[in-house]
């Protein structure tokens, strides 16, 4: 028996993620404005927003998305503080810690991927910042000397 979820495409999931991310951001914003957002609801909302954004923007780097959510939540918390007169430190801490947990899971997945691809190469030797083998970082003096067939200084 096939599940109805088997009929979904990744594009449909991404479009649904956009809708969920927008609805979650509006709900969190309303909670901050009315000062009715509890730390538990802030944590759940942060988790839902982070996952929806990661699904909604698959070409965007996860660290950039989660960093933007962190900045947005800090800004919303400070605006809420200006309006209500009291700073909800625990609410902010729970929200940011939730985003940190999402980032930790992403980093673990990255390490797992590296382990599958090249398990015996040191992390320092794995320069993943290349496009088609062309390094994005400028070459060091030693690398340039090697390319010129010279001895390094």
Tab-separated table of C-alpha atoms in Angstrom:
chain	number	residue	atom	x	y	z
A	1	UNK	CA	0.000	0.000	0.000
A	2	UNK	CA	1.396	3.363	-1.008
A	3	UNK	CA	1.246	6.359	1.252
A	4	UNK	CA	-0.124	9.694	0.019
A	5	UNK	CA	3.220	11.164	1.068
A	6	UNK	CA	4.876	9.093	-1.681
A	7	UNK	CA	3.183	11.312	-4.245
A	8	UNK	CA	4.888	14.497	-3.010
A	9	UNK	CA	7.801	16.017	-4.880
A	10	UNK	CA	10.699	17.911	-3.283
A	11	UNK	CA	9.453	21.091	-4.982
A	12	UNK	CA	6.058	20.717	-3.341
A	13	UNK	CA	7.711	20.220	0.040
A	14	UNK	CA	9.803	23.362	-0.490
A	15	UNK	CA	6.708	25.394	-1.418
A	16	UNK	CA	4.893	24.050	1.639
A	17	UNK	CA	7.937	24.957	3.735
A	18	UNK	CA	7.664	28.559	2.527
A	19	UNK	CA	4.063	28.739	3.640
A	20	UNK	CA	4.813	27.151	7.017
A	21	UNK	CA	7.829	29.447	7.539
A	22	UNK	CA	5.755	32.537	6.785
A	23	UNK	CA	2.902	31.430	9.045
A	24	UNK	CA	5.321	30.543	11.863
A	25	UNK	CA	7.187	33.854	11.567
A	26	UNK	CA	3.901	35.767	11.704
A	27	UNK	CA	2.736	33.745	14.713
A	28	UNK	CA	6.014	34.297	16.549
A	29	UNK	CA	5.928	37.987	15.674
A	30	UNK	CA	2.397	38.261	17.052
A	31	UNK	CA	3.494	36.473	20.222
A	32	UNK	CA	6.388	38.888	20.662
A	33	UNK	CA	4.233	41.959	20.003
A	34	UNK	CA	1.494	40.928	22.417
A	35	UNK	CA	4.012	39.551	24.959
A	36	UNK	CA	2.011	36.312	25.213
A	37	UNK	CA	4.812	34.074	23.951
A	38	UNK	CA	6.020	31.682	26.652
A	39	UNK	CA	9.540	30.195	26.611
A	40	UNK	CA	8.104	26.803	25.648
A	41	UNK	CA	6.130	28.237	22.755
A	42	UNK	CA	9.174	30.254	21.669
A	43	UNK	CA	11.274	27.079	21.577
A	44	UNK	CA	8.674	25.138	19.608
A	45	UNK	CA	8.179	28.082	17.245
A	46	UNK	CA	11.936	28.435	16.741
A	47	UNK	CA	12.252	24.754	15.940
A	48	UNK	CA	9.345	24.865	13.492
A	49	UNK	CA	10.611	28.071	11.863
A	50	UNK	CA	14.157	26.716	11.503
A	51	UNK	CA	13.017	23.471	9.907
A	52	UNK	CA	10.513	25.190	7.631
A	53	UNK	CA	13.151	27.668	6.453
A	54	UNK	CA	15.673	24.910	5.821
A	55	UNK	CA	13.084	23.115	3.681
A	56	UNK	CA	11.892	26.308	1.989
A	57	UNK	CA	15.321	27.484	0.827
A	58	UNK	CA	17.380	24.426	-0.126
A	59	UNK	CA	20.004	26.435	-2.045
A	60	UNK	CA	20.704	28.792	0.865
A	61	UNK	CA	23.354	27.844	3.412
A	62	UNK	CA	21.885	26.505	6.642
A	63	UNK	CA	24.188	28.609	8.807
A	64	UNK	CA	23.046	31.780	7.062
A	65	UNK	CA	19.382	30.911	7.478
A	66	UNK	CA	19.726	30.026	11.138
A	67	UNK	CA	21.853	33.122	11.727
A	68	UNK	CA	19.143	35.276	10.157
A	69	UNK	CA	16.524	33.649	12.391
A	70	UNK	CA	18.724	34.308	15.428
A	71	UNK	CA	19.122	37.977	14.529
A	72	UNK	CA	15.395	38.287	13.863
A	73	UNK	CA	14.502	36.711	17.213
A	74	UNK	CA	16.929	38.922	19.131
A	75	UNK	CA	15.525	41.984	17.387
A	76	UNK	CA	11.945	40.890	18.113
A	77	UNK	CA	12.823	40.238	21.756
A	78	UNK	CA	14.344	43.693	22.168
A	79	UNK	CA	11.329	45.320	20.493
A	80	UNK	CA	9.105	43.358	22.851
A	81	UNK	CA	11.229	44.592	25.760
A	82	UNK	CA	10.815	48.189	24.644
A	83	UNK	CA	7.060	47.771	24.456
A	84	UNK	CA	6.465	45.775	27.645
A	85	UNK	CA	9.281	47.146	29.784
A	86	UNK	CA	10.560	43.724	30.866
A	87	UNK	CA	13.212	41.560	29.238
A	88	UNK	CA	12.266	37.886	28.860
A	89	UNK	CA	15.755	36.414	29.110
A	90	UNK	CA	14.582	32.811	29.361
A	91	UNK	CA	12.408	33.127	26.291
A	92	UNK	CA	15.358	34.432	24.265
A	93	UNK	CA	17.706	31.795	25.711
A	94	UNK	CA	15.334	28.946	24.859
A	95	UNK	CA	14.839	30.258	21.317
A	96	UNK	CA	18.552	30.624	20.620
A	97	UNK	CA	19.398	27.281	22.281
A	98	UNK	CA	16.812	25.586	20.056
A	99	UNK	CA	18.460	27.041	16.968
A	100	UNK	CA	21.830	25.870	18.308
A	101	UNK	CA	20.475	22.340	18.641
A	102	UNK	CA	19.260	22.421	15.038
A	103	UNK	CA	22.734	23.583	13.966
A	104	UNK	CA	24.354	20.783	15.978
A	105	UNK	CA	22.272	18.193	14.132
A	106	UNK	CA	23.303	19.739	10.802
A	107	UNK	CA	26.989	19.615	11.793
A	108	UNK	CA	26.682	15.963	12.858
A	109	UNK	CA	25.141	15.159	9.491
A	110	UNK	CA	28.051	16.928	7.771
A	111	UNK	CA	30.597	14.892	9.750
A	112	UNK	CA	28.720	11.708	8.834
A	113	UNK	CA	28.892	12.677	5.167
A	114	UNK	CA	32.637	13.345	5.439
A	115	UNK	CA	33.080	9.969	7.134
A	116	UNK	CA	31.343	8.206	4.253
A	117	UNK	CA	33.347	10.060	1.578
A	118	UNK	CA	36.842	10.152	3.069
A	119	UNK	CA	37.109	8.449	6.446
A	120	UNK	CA	40.922	8.455	6.799
A	121	UNK	CA	41.770	12.020	5.776
A	122	UNK	CA	42.393	14.622	8.484
A	123	UNK	CA	39.841	17.421	8.705
A	124	UNK	CA	42.590	19.984	8.145
A	125	UNK	CA	43.349	18.390	4.767
A	126	UNK	CA	39.744	18.431	3.607
A	127	UNK	CA	39.280	21.766	1.870
A	128	UNK	CA	35.646	21.591	0.842
A	129	UNK	CA	35.573	25.190	-0.379
A	130	UNK	CA	36.284	24.330	-3.993
A	131	UNK	CA	34.132	24.525	-7.078
A	132	UNK	CA	34.974	21.841	-9.589
A	133	UNK	CA	38.442	21.429	-8.108
A	134	UNK	CA	39.226	25.140	-8.367
A	135	UNK	CA	40.064	26.487	-4.921
A	136	UNK	CA	38.186	29.524	-3.694
A	137	UNK	CA	40.911	30.426	-1.208
A	138	UNK	CA	44.027	32.191	-2.513
A	139	UNK	CA	47.072	29.989	-2.818
A	140	UNK	CA	49.774	30.143	-0.168
A	141	UNK	CA	53.367	31.117	-0.955
A	142	UNK	CA	54.417	27.471	-0.718
A	143	UNK	CA	51.726	26.408	-3.182
A	144	UNK	CA	52.718	29.155	-5.616
A	145	UNK	CA	56.383	28.164	-5.370
A	146	UNK	CA	55.468	24.544	-6.038
A	147	UNK	CA	53.467	25.549	-9.102
A	148	UNK	CA	56.495	27.547	-10.390
A	149	UNK	CA	58.764	24.564	-9.634
A	150	UNK	CA	60.780	26.665	-7.192
A	151	UNK	CA	61.872	26.038	-3.644
A	152	UNK	CA	59.692	27.627	-0.970
A	153	UNK	CA	61.268	30.504	0.923
